[in-house]
PDB file of C-alpha atoms and ligand atoms in Angstrom:
ATOM      1  CA  MET A   1      10.580  12.022  10.494  1.00 71.00           C
ATOM      2  CA  ARG A   2       8.303   9.788   8.451  1.00 91.00           C
ATOM      3  CA  LYS A   3       9.661   6.453   7.065  1.00 94.00           C
ATOM      4  CA  HIS A   4      10.412   5.449   4.162  1.00 98.00           C
ATOM      5  CA  ILE A   5       8.683   2.279   2.921  1.00 98.00           C
ATOM      6  CA  VAL A   6       8.712   0.125  -0.190  1.00 98.00           C
ATOM      7  CA  ALA A   7       6.183  -2.683  -0.234  1.00 98.00           C
ATOM      8  CA  GLY A   8       5.678  -5.240  -2.694  1.00 98.00           C
ATOM      9  CA  ASN A   9       2.353  -6.525  -3.605  1.00 98.00           C
ATOM     10  CA  TRP A  10       2.256  -9.867  -5.585  1.00 98.00           C
ATOM     11  CA  LYS A  11      -1.520  -9.718  -6.244  1.00 98.00           C
ATOM     12  CA  MET A  12      -2.631 -13.043  -7.460  1.00 98.00           C
ATOM     13  CA  ASN A  13       1.065 -14.462  -8.518  1.00 98.00           C
ATOM     14  CA  ASN A  14       3.129 -17.181  -7.190  1.00 98.00           C
ATOM     15  CA  ASP A  15       2.506 -20.988  -6.224  1.00 98.00           C
ATOM     16  CA  LEU A  16       3.871 -22.354  -3.227  1.00 98.00           C
ATOM     17  CA  ALA A  17       6.916 -23.140  -5.008  1.00 98.00           C
ATOM     18  CA  GLN A  18       7.636 -19.922  -6.799  1.00 98.00           C
ATOM     19  CA  SER A  19       6.733 -18.398  -3.635  1.00 98.00           C
ATOM     20  CA  VAL A  20       9.708 -20.204  -1.821  1.00 98.00           C
ATOM     21  CA  ALA A  21      12.045 -19.603  -4.552  1.00 98.00           C
ATOM     22  CA  LEU A  22      11.333 -15.790  -4.626  1.00 98.00           C
ATOM     23  CA  ILE A  23      11.572 -15.629  -0.473  1.00 98.00           C
ATOM     24  CA  SER A  24      15.152 -17.168  -0.876  1.00 97.00           C
ATOM     25  CA  ASP A  25      16.224 -14.603  -3.620  1.00 98.00           C
ATOM     26  CA  LEU A  26      14.902 -12.253  -1.506  1.00 98.00           C
ATOM     27  CA  LYS A  27      16.845 -13.345   1.137  1.00 97.00           C
ATOM     28  CA  ARG A  28      19.840 -12.703  -0.758  1.00 96.00           C
ATOM     29  CA  GLN A  29      19.737  -9.473  -1.354  1.00 97.00           C
ATOM     30  CA  ASN A  30      21.688  -6.459   0.025  1.00 96.00           C
ATOM     31  CA  GLN A  31      19.468  -3.564   1.736  1.00 97.00           C
ATOM     32  CA  THR A  32      21.312  -0.408   1.331  1.00 97.00           C
ATOM     33  CA  SER A  33      18.840   2.170   1.950  1.00 96.00           C
ATOM     34  CA  ASN A  34      16.853   2.924   5.087  1.00 95.00           C
ATOM     35  CA  ALA A  35      13.437   1.833   3.672  1.00 98.00           C
ATOM     36  CA  GLU A  36      11.232  -0.401   5.582  1.00 98.00           C
ATOM     37  CA  VAL A  37      10.538  -3.209   3.485  1.00 98.00           C
ATOM     38  CA  MET A  38       7.121  -5.250   3.085  1.00 98.00           C
ATOM     39  CA  ILE A  39       5.911  -7.964   0.997  1.00 98.00           C
ATOM     40  CA  ALA A  40       2.025  -8.887   0.362  1.00 98.00           C
ATOM     41  CA  PRO A  41       2.227 -12.555  -1.051  1.00 98.00           C
ATOM     42  CA  THR A  42      -1.712 -14.081  -1.720  1.00 98.00           C
ATOM     43  CA  PHE A  43      -3.434 -15.518   1.324  1.00 98.00           C
ATOM     44  CA  THR A  44      -2.037 -19.054   0.533  1.00 98.00           C
ATOM     45  CA  ASN A  45       1.678 -18.261   0.742  1.00 98.00           C
ATOM     46  CA  LEU A  46       1.041 -15.952   4.072  1.00 98.00           C
ATOM     47  CA  TRP A  47       1.754 -18.471   6.761  1.00 97.00           C
ATOM     48  CA  HIS A  48       4.676 -20.081   5.048  1.00 97.00           C
ATOM     49  CA  THR A  49       5.859 -16.688   4.039  1.00 98.00           C
ATOM     50  CA  THR A  50       5.707 -15.416   8.073  1.00 97.00           C
ATOM     51  CA  GLU A  51       7.312 -18.494   9.057  1.00 96.00           C
ATOM     52  CA  ASN A  52      10.223 -17.912   6.729  1.00 96.00           C
ATOM     53  CA  LEU A  53      11.203 -14.663   7.198  1.00 97.00           C
ATOM     54  CA  LYS A  54      10.826 -14.227  10.844  1.00 93.00           C
ATOM     55  CA  SER A  55      14.378 -13.320  11.393  1.00 92.00           C
ATOM     56  CA  SER A  56      14.594 -11.296   8.428  1.00 95.00           C
ATOM     57  CA  PRO A  57      13.793  -7.278   8.383  1.00 96.00           C
ATOM     58  CA  ILE A  58      11.003  -8.006   5.796  1.00 98.00           C
ATOM     59  CA  GLU A  59       7.474  -7.727   7.168  1.00 98.00           C
ATOM     60  CA  VAL A  60       4.942  -9.937   5.111  1.00 98.00           C
ATOM     61  CA  ILE A  61       1.598  -8.299   5.091  1.00 98.00           C
ATOM     62  CA  ALA A  62      -1.835  -9.105   3.521  1.00 98.00           C
ATOM     63  CA  GLN A  63      -3.546  -7.958   0.746  1.00 98.00           C
ATOM     64  CA  ASN A  64      -7.098  -7.477   1.982  1.00 98.00           C
ATOM     65  CA  MET A  65      -9.021  -8.657   4.816  1.00 98.00           C
ATOM     66  CA  HIS A  66     -12.835  -8.542   5.876  1.00 98.00           C
ATOM     67  CA  PHE A  67     -14.320  -6.022   8.393  1.00 98.00           C
ATOM     68  CA  ALA A  68     -16.184  -8.788  10.259  1.00 98.00           C
ATOM     69  CA  GLU A  69     -14.612 -10.724  13.099  1.00 96.00           C
ATOM     70  CA  ASN A  70     -15.774 -14.179  11.737  1.00 96.00           C
ATOM     71  CA  GLY A  71     -18.847 -15.783  10.460  1.00 97.00           C
ATOM     72  CA  ALA A  72     -20.670 -16.401   7.299  1.00 98.00           C
ATOM     73  CA  TYR A  73     -18.651 -14.659   5.089  1.00 97.00           C
ATOM     74  CA  THR A  74     -17.476 -17.545   2.483  1.00 97.00           C
ATOM     75  CA  GLY A  75     -13.614 -16.892   1.057  1.00 96.00           C
ATOM     76  CA  GLU A  76     -13.110 -14.010   3.311  1.00 98.00           C
ATOM     77  CA  VAL A  77     -10.369 -13.731   6.098  1.00 98.00           C
ATOM     78  CA  SER A  78     -10.202 -11.668   9.430  1.00 98.00           C
ATOM     79  CA  ALA A  79      -7.947  -9.188  10.532  1.00 98.00           C
ATOM     80  CA  GLU A  80      -7.914 -11.697  13.886  1.00 98.00           C
ATOM     81  CA  MET A  81      -6.682 -14.595  11.695  1.00 98.00           C
ATOM     82  CA  LEU A  82      -3.966 -12.332  10.014  1.00 98.00           C
ATOM     83  CA  LYS A  83      -2.934 -11.229  12.961  1.00 98.00           C
ATOM     84  CA  SER A  84      -2.673 -15.355  14.500  1.00 97.00           C
ATOM     85  CA  ILE A  85      -0.135 -15.615  12.030  1.00 97.00           C
ATOM     86  CA  GLY A  86       2.160 -12.870  12.806  1.00 97.00           C
ATOM     87  CA  VAL A  87       0.532 -10.618  10.038  1.00 98.00           C
ATOM     88  CA  ASN A  88      -0.229  -7.189  11.412  1.00 98.00           C
ATOM     89  CA  THR A  89      -0.146  -5.002   8.348  1.00 98.00           C
ATOM     90  CA  VAL A  90      -2.813  -4.925   5.509  1.00 98.00           C
ATOM     91  CA  ILE A  91      -3.230  -3.428   2.082  1.00 98.00           C
ATOM     92  CA  LEU A  92      -6.664  -1.938   1.912  1.00 98.00           C
ATOM     93  CA  GLY A  93      -8.501  -0.465  -0.990  1.00 98.00           C
ATOM     94  CA  HIS A  94      -6.311  -1.351  -3.790  1.00 98.00           C
ATOM     95  CA  SER A  95      -7.799  -0.318  -7.240  1.00 97.00           C
ATOM     96  CA  GLU A  96      -8.161  -3.630  -8.427  1.00 97.00           C
ATOM     97  CA  ARG A  97     -10.416  -4.408  -5.285  1.00 98.00           C
ATOM     98  CA  ARG A  98     -12.579  -1.393  -5.735  1.00 97.00           C
ATOM     99  CA  ALA A  99     -12.975  -2.350  -9.761  1.00 96.00           C
ATOM    100  CA  TYR A 100     -13.375  -5.962  -9.563  1.00 97.00           C
ATOM    101  CA  PHE A 101     -14.744  -6.526  -6.187  1.00 97.00           C
ATOM    102  CA  ASN A 102     -16.906  -3.451  -5.657  1.00 97.00           C
ATOM    103  CA  GLU A 103     -15.494  -2.236  -2.691  1.00 98.00           C
ATOM    104  CA  THR A 104     -16.756   1.078  -1.789  1.00 98.00           C
ATOM    105  CA  ASP A 105     -15.362   3.844   0.707  1.00 97.00           C
ATOM    106  CA  GLU A 106     -18.123   2.763   2.925  1.00 97.00           C
ATOM    107  CA  MET A 107     -16.800  -0.761   3.178  1.00 98.00           C
ATOM    108  CA  LEU A 108     -13.370   0.604   3.510  1.00 98.00           C
ATOM    109  CA  ALA A 109     -14.058   2.581   6.050  1.00 98.00           C
ATOM    110  CA  LYS A 110     -15.562  -0.282   7.840  1.00 98.00           C
ATOM    111  CA  LYS A 111     -12.303  -2.612   7.011  1.00 98.00           C
ATOM    112  CA  VAL A 112     -10.089   0.557   8.312  1.00 98.00           C
ATOM    113  CA  ASP A 113     -12.046   0.464  11.509  1.00 98.00           C
ATOM    114  CA  ALA A 114     -11.541  -3.081  11.892  1.00 98.00           C
ATOM    115  CA  ALA A 115      -7.893  -3.619  11.136  1.00 98.00           C
ATOM    116  CA  LEU A 116      -7.281  -0.454  13.770  1.00 98.00           C
ATOM    117  CA  GLU A 117      -9.289  -2.258  16.634  1.00 98.00           C
ATOM    118  CA  HIS A 118      -6.988  -5.147  15.949  1.00 98.00           C
ATOM    119  CA  ASN A 119      -3.910  -3.109  16.169  1.00 98.00           C
ATOM    120  CA  MET A 120      -2.937  -3.438  12.964  1.00 98.00           C
ATOM    121  CA  ARG A 121      -1.204  -0.865  10.378  1.00 98.00           C
ATOM    122  CA  VAL A 122      -2.728  -0.145   7.166  1.00 98.00           C
ATOM    123  CA  ILE A 123      -1.582   0.834   3.902  1.00 98.00           C
ATOM    124  CA  PHE A 124      -4.763   2.805   1.863  1.00 98.00           C
ATOM    125  CA  CYS A 125      -4.863   2.617  -1.462  1.00 98.00           C
ATOM    126  CA  PHE A 126      -6.743   5.464  -3.761  1.00 98.00           C
ATOM    127  CA  GLY A 127      -6.348   6.925  -6.951  1.00 98.00           C
ATOM    128  CA  GLU A 128      -8.064   8.802 -10.113  1.00 97.00           C
ATOM    129  CA  GLU A 129      -8.866   6.817 -13.253  1.00 94.00           C
ATOM    130  CA  LEU A 130      -7.521   8.051 -16.397  1.00 92.00           C
ATOM    131  CA  ALA A 131     -11.144  10.034 -17.233  1.00 93.00           C
ATOM    132  CA  ASP A 132     -10.770  11.525 -13.799  1.00 94.00           C
ATOM    133  CA  ARG A 133      -7.086  13.459 -14.602  1.00 92.00           C
ATOM    134  CA  GLN A 134      -8.383  14.019 -18.020  1.00 90.00           C
ATOM    135  CA  ALA A 135     -11.138  16.009 -16.675  1.00 94.00           C
ATOM    136  CA  SER A 136      -9.236  17.550 -14.112  1.00 95.00           C
ATOM    137  CA  THR A 137     -10.981  16.381 -11.553  1.00 97.00           C
ATOM    138  CA  HIS A 138      -8.234  13.891 -10.465  1.00 97.00           C
ATOM    139  CA  GLU A 139      -7.780  16.193  -7.100  1.00 98.00           C
ATOM    140  CA  SER A 140     -11.302  16.082  -6.030  1.00 98.00           C
ATOM    141  CA  VAL A 141     -11.663  12.392  -6.671  1.00 98.00           C
ATOM    142  CA  VAL A 142      -8.488  11.601  -4.463  1.00 98.00           C
ATOM    143  CA  ALA A 143      -9.740  14.145  -1.551  1.00 98.00           C
ATOM    144  CA  ASN A 144     -13.161  12.195  -1.998  1.00 98.00           C
ATOM    145  CA  GLN A 145     -11.623   8.736  -1.550  1.00 98.00           C
ATOM    146  CA  ILE A 146      -9.460   9.850   1.912  1.00 98.00           C
ATOM    147  CA  LYS A 147     -12.127  11.916   3.569  1.00 98.00           C
ATOM    148  CA  ASN A 148     -14.949   9.053   2.662  1.00 98.00           C
ATOM    149  CA  ALA A 149     -12.862   5.892   3.959  1.00 98.00           C
ATOM    150  CA  LEU A 150     -10.502   7.917   6.609  1.00 98.00           C
ATOM    151  CA  PHE A 151     -11.829  11.302   8.325  1.00 98.00           C
ATOM    152  CA  HIS A 152     -13.904   9.510  10.530  1.00 98.00           C
ATOM    153  CA  LEU A 153     -10.667   8.310  12.511  1.00 98.00           C
ATOM    154  CA  LYS A 154      -9.199  10.540  15.385  1.00 98.00           C
ATOM    155  CA  ALA A 155      -5.640  12.067  14.949  1.00 98.00           C
ATOM    156  CA  THR A 156      -3.988   9.497  16.793  1.00 98.00           C
ATOM    157  CA  ASP A 157      -5.357   6.713  14.463  1.00 98.00           C
ATOM    158  CA  PHE A 158      -3.080   8.005  11.710  1.00 98.00           C
ATOM    159  CA  GLN A 159      -0.033   6.886  13.302  1.00 97.00           C
ATOM    160  CA  SER A 160      -1.262   3.322  11.963  1.00 98.00           C
ATOM    161  CA  ILE A 161      -2.150   4.600   8.617  1.00 98.00           C
ATOM    162  CA  VAL A 162       0.101   4.717   5.507  1.00 98.00           C
ATOM    163  CA  LEU A 163      -1.333   5.991   2.168  1.00 98.00           C
ATOM    164  CA  ALA A 164      -0.632   4.907  -1.142  1.00 98.00           C
ATOM    165  CA  TYR A 165      -1.548   7.115  -4.037  1.00 98.00           C
ATOM    166  CA  GLU A 166      -1.804   4.877  -7.188  1.00 97.00           C
ATOM    167  CA  PRO A 167      -3.355   6.484 -10.274  1.00 96.00           C
ATOM    168  CA  VAL A 168      -5.455   3.573 -12.163  1.00 93.00           C
ATOM    169  CA  TRP A 169      -4.229   4.505 -15.483  1.00 90.00           C
ATOM    170  CA  ALA A 170      -0.411   3.627 -14.109  1.00 88.00           C
ATOM    171  CA  ILE A 171      -1.060   0.582 -12.405  1.00 86.00           C
ATOM    172  CA  GLY A 172       0.205  -2.488 -14.542  1.00 79.00           C
ATOM    173  CA  THR A 173      -0.031  -0.264 -17.749  1.00 82.00           C
ATOM    174  CA  GLY A 174       4.036   0.445 -18.282  1.00 79.00           C
ATOM    175  CA  GLU A 175       2.524   4.320 -17.584  1.00 80.00           C
ATOM    176  CA  THR A 176       4.055   6.284 -14.786  1.00 84.00           C
ATOM    177  CA  ALA A 177       3.161   9.275 -13.442  1.00 87.00           C
ATOM    178  CA  SER A 178       5.822  12.209 -13.792  1.00 93.00           C
ATOM    179  CA  PRO A 179       7.928  12.705 -10.703  1.00 95.00           C
ATOM    180  CA  GLU A 180       6.179  16.007 -11.214  1.00 96.00           C
ATOM    181  CA  GLN A 181       2.628  14.462 -11.300  1.00 96.00           C
ATOM    182  CA  ALA A 182       3.454  12.267  -8.454  1.00 97.00           C
ATOM    183  CA  GLN A 183       4.840  15.317  -5.966  1.00 98.00           C
ATOM    184  CA  GLU A 184       2.091  17.441  -6.946  1.00 97.00           C
ATOM    185  CA  MET A 185      -0.569  14.902  -6.098  1.00 98.00           C
ATOM    186  CA  HIS A 186       1.215  13.749  -2.712  1.00 98.00           C
ATOM    187  CA  GLN A 187       1.567  17.814  -1.822  1.00 98.00           C
ATOM    188  CA  PHE A 188      -1.885  18.149  -2.405  1.00 98.00           C
ATOM    189  CA  ILE A 189      -2.703  14.908  -0.066  1.00 98.00           C
ATOM    190  CA  ARG A 190      -0.654  16.313   2.646  1.00 98.00           C
ATOM    191  CA  LYS A 191      -2.521  19.407   2.620  1.00 98.00           C
ATOM    192  CA  THR A 192      -5.855  17.503   2.688  1.00 98.00           C
ATOM    193  CA  LEU A 193      -4.500  16.173   5.556  1.00 98.00           C
ATOM    194  CA  SER A 194      -3.401  19.101   7.317  1.00 98.00           C
ATOM    195  CA  ASP A 195      -6.474  21.105   6.605  1.00 98.00           C
ATOM    196  CA  ALA A 196      -8.418  18.350   8.593  1.00 98.00           C
ATOM    197  CA  TYR A 197      -6.157  17.061  11.162  1.00 98.00           C
ATOM    198  CA  GLY A 198      -3.000  19.627  11.359  1.00 98.00           C
ATOM    199  CA  ASP A 199       0.669  19.612  10.241  1.00 98.00           C
ATOM    200  CA  THR A 200       1.799  17.300  13.165  1.00 97.00           C
ATOM    201  CA  VAL A 201      -0.476  14.637  11.618  1.00 98.00           C
ATOM    202  CA  ALA A 202       0.127  15.537   7.910  1.00 98.00           C
ATOM    203  CA  ASN A 203       3.847  16.008   8.374  1.00 98.00           C
ATOM    204  CA  ALA A 204       4.358  12.495   9.943  1.00 98.00           C
ATOM    205  CA  MET A 205       2.332  10.448   7.210  1.00 98.00           C
ATOM    206  CA  SER A 206       3.897   8.321   5.054  1.00 98.00           C
ATOM    207  CA  ILE A 207       2.671   8.576   1.189  1.00 98.00           C
ATOM    208  CA  LEU A 208       3.502   6.068  -1.191  1.00 98.00           C
ATOM    209  CA  TYR A 209       3.356   6.033  -4.825  1.00 97.00           C
ATOM    210  CA  GLY A 210       2.339   2.757  -6.937  1.00 96.00           C
ATOM    211  CA  GLY A 211       2.204   2.812 -10.438  1.00 94.00           C
ATOM    212  CA  SER A 212       4.555   0.960 -12.963  1.00 91.00           C
ATOM    213  CA  VAL A 213       7.486   1.826 -10.469  1.00 95.00           C
ATOM    214  CA  LYS A 214      10.751   0.045 -11.878  1.00 96.00           C
ATOM    215  CA  PRO A 215      14.206   0.025 -10.938  1.00 97.00           C
ATOM    216  CA  ALA A 216      14.869   2.594 -13.927  1.00 96.00           C
ATOM    217  CA  ASN A 217      12.728   5.281 -12.467  1.00 96.00           C
ATOM    218  CA  ALA A 218      12.176   4.935  -8.923  1.00 97.00           C
ATOM    219  CA  LYS A 219      15.067   7.321  -8.089  1.00 97.00           C
ATOM    220  CA  GLU A 220      13.366   9.791  -9.618  1.00 97.00           C
ATOM    221  CA  ILE A 221      10.077   9.531  -8.106  1.00 97.00           C
ATOM    222  CA  PHE A 222      11.649   9.095  -4.815  1.00 97.00           C
ATOM    223  CA  SER A 223      13.846  11.911  -5.098  1.00 97.00           C
ATOM    224  CA  LYS A 224      10.506  14.246  -4.572  1.00 98.00           C
ATOM    225  CA  PRO A 225      10.101  15.497  -1.163  1.00 97.00           C
ATOM    226  CA  ASP A 226       6.531  14.142  -0.778  1.00 98.00           C
ATOM    227  CA  VAL A 227       7.165  10.866  -2.023  1.00 98.00           C
ATOM    228  CA  ASP A 228       7.705   8.591   1.077  1.00 98.00           C
ATOM    229  CA  GLY A 229       7.827   5.287  -0.950  1.00 98.00           C
ATOM    230  CA  GLY A 230       6.426   2.936  -3.185  1.00 98.00           C
ATOM    231  CA  LEU A 231       3.866   0.117  -3.405  1.00 98.00           C
ATOM    232  CA  ILE A 232       5.412  -1.975  -6.247  1.00 98.00           C
ATOM    233  CA  GLY A 233       3.333  -4.182  -8.192  1.00 97.00           C
ATOM    234  CA  GLY A 234       5.254  -6.330 -11.387  1.00 96.00           C
ATOM    235  CA  ALA A 235       8.545  -5.326 -10.362  1.00 97.00           C
ATOM    236  CA  ALA A 236       8.214  -6.804  -6.818  1.00 98.00           C
ATOM    237  CA  LEU A 237       7.713 -10.332  -8.262  1.00 98.00           C
ATOM    238  CA  ASN A 238      11.929 -10.052  -9.115  1.00 98.00           C
ATOM    239  CA  ALA A 239      14.124  -9.763  -6.441  1.00 98.00           C
ATOM    240  CA  GLU A 240      16.928  -8.174  -7.886  1.00 98.00           C
ATOM    241  CA  ASP A 241      14.117  -5.472  -9.308  1.00 98.00           C
ATOM    242  CA  PHE A 242      12.413  -5.110  -6.023  1.00 98.00           C
ATOM    243  CA  TYR A 243      15.697  -4.053  -4.221  1.00 98.00           C
ATOM    244  CA  ALA A 244      16.862  -2.093  -7.339  1.00 98.00           C
ATOM    245  CA  ILE A 245      13.632  -0.091  -6.268  1.00 98.00           C
ATOM    246  CA  VAL A 246      14.456  -0.918  -2.289  1.00 98.00           C
ATOM    247  CA  ASN A 247      17.707   1.058  -2.915  1.00 98.00           C
ATOM    248  CA  ALA A 248      17.004   3.515  -4.766  1.00 97.00           C
ATOM    249  CA  PHE A 249      16.698   5.798  -1.719  1.00 91.00           C
TER     250      PHE A 249
HETATM  251  C1  PEP B 301      -0.085  -2.182  -7.507  1.00 77.01           C
HETATM  252  O1  PEP B 301      -0.905  -3.014  -8.132  1.00 77.01           O
HETATM  253  O2  PEP B 301       0.013  -1.631  -6.499  1.00 77.01           O
HETATM  254  C2  PEP B 301       1.000  -1.425  -8.678  1.00 77.01           C
HETATM  255  C3  PEP B 301       1.750  -0.239  -8.060  1.00 77.01           C
HETATM  256  O3  PEP B 301       1.313  -2.419  -9.629  1.00 77.01           O
HETATM  257  P1  PEP B 301       2.531  -2.236 -10.710  1.00 77.01           P
HETATM  258  O4  PEP B 301       3.602  -1.721 -10.097  1.00 77.01           O
HETATM  259  O5  PEP B 301       2.403  -3.272 -11.623  1.00 77.01           O
HETATM  260  O6  PEP B 301       1.806  -0.803 -11.633  1.00 77.01           O
END
């Protein structure tokens, strides 16, 4: 049985005081679903958050990391540094990293390798732009993003990968892919994986949907058979909204 996962990406939001307040709100929430819950604070908030949530089921994860072990990479953070504060999962390939920080498939392949070498789990993000969908090239765009960054891996490596389909046109826009569009793409992604690595790998893969998931639409999106969870941006900044999504399973 593949896992249900709901991960909150705080992006560049929350200073120390806001982060502490949101964490105590999160701790007050009741979880009624079986989903694994994760939050991705900024680097400055990672340490106190891992300490604060040590005895909680919420996993604290990173929004990004560099592929190098250490060295002259001003402003960057390595896998080893994340591991040293108890962070074992990292989001890679978010569309904002690709768009504003020029992250390429090649660079992402290196980051994925670095994470796996350090026994980290990766939430690997990808998704088409609006123009791709309008040109009906969305499936080939998504297939290439996955192949270019992940298809050098061994089948067993996929045990440490979670996929997150995030159509760029739906991120932070209030525009959501319809549950049918999400299901269609998730099914295509699973087939792409199955063609390359077989059904066992494909059927065990958790594929999350991201893009304006809110309490009001989560249940319908999560009801689709190939949607195994969500990567949540805006709605993850409010504890009640976030847990309404977590409990939508
Ligand atoms: C995201 O940033 O991964 C995301 C899905 O954001 P939002 O939920 O705000 O669209």
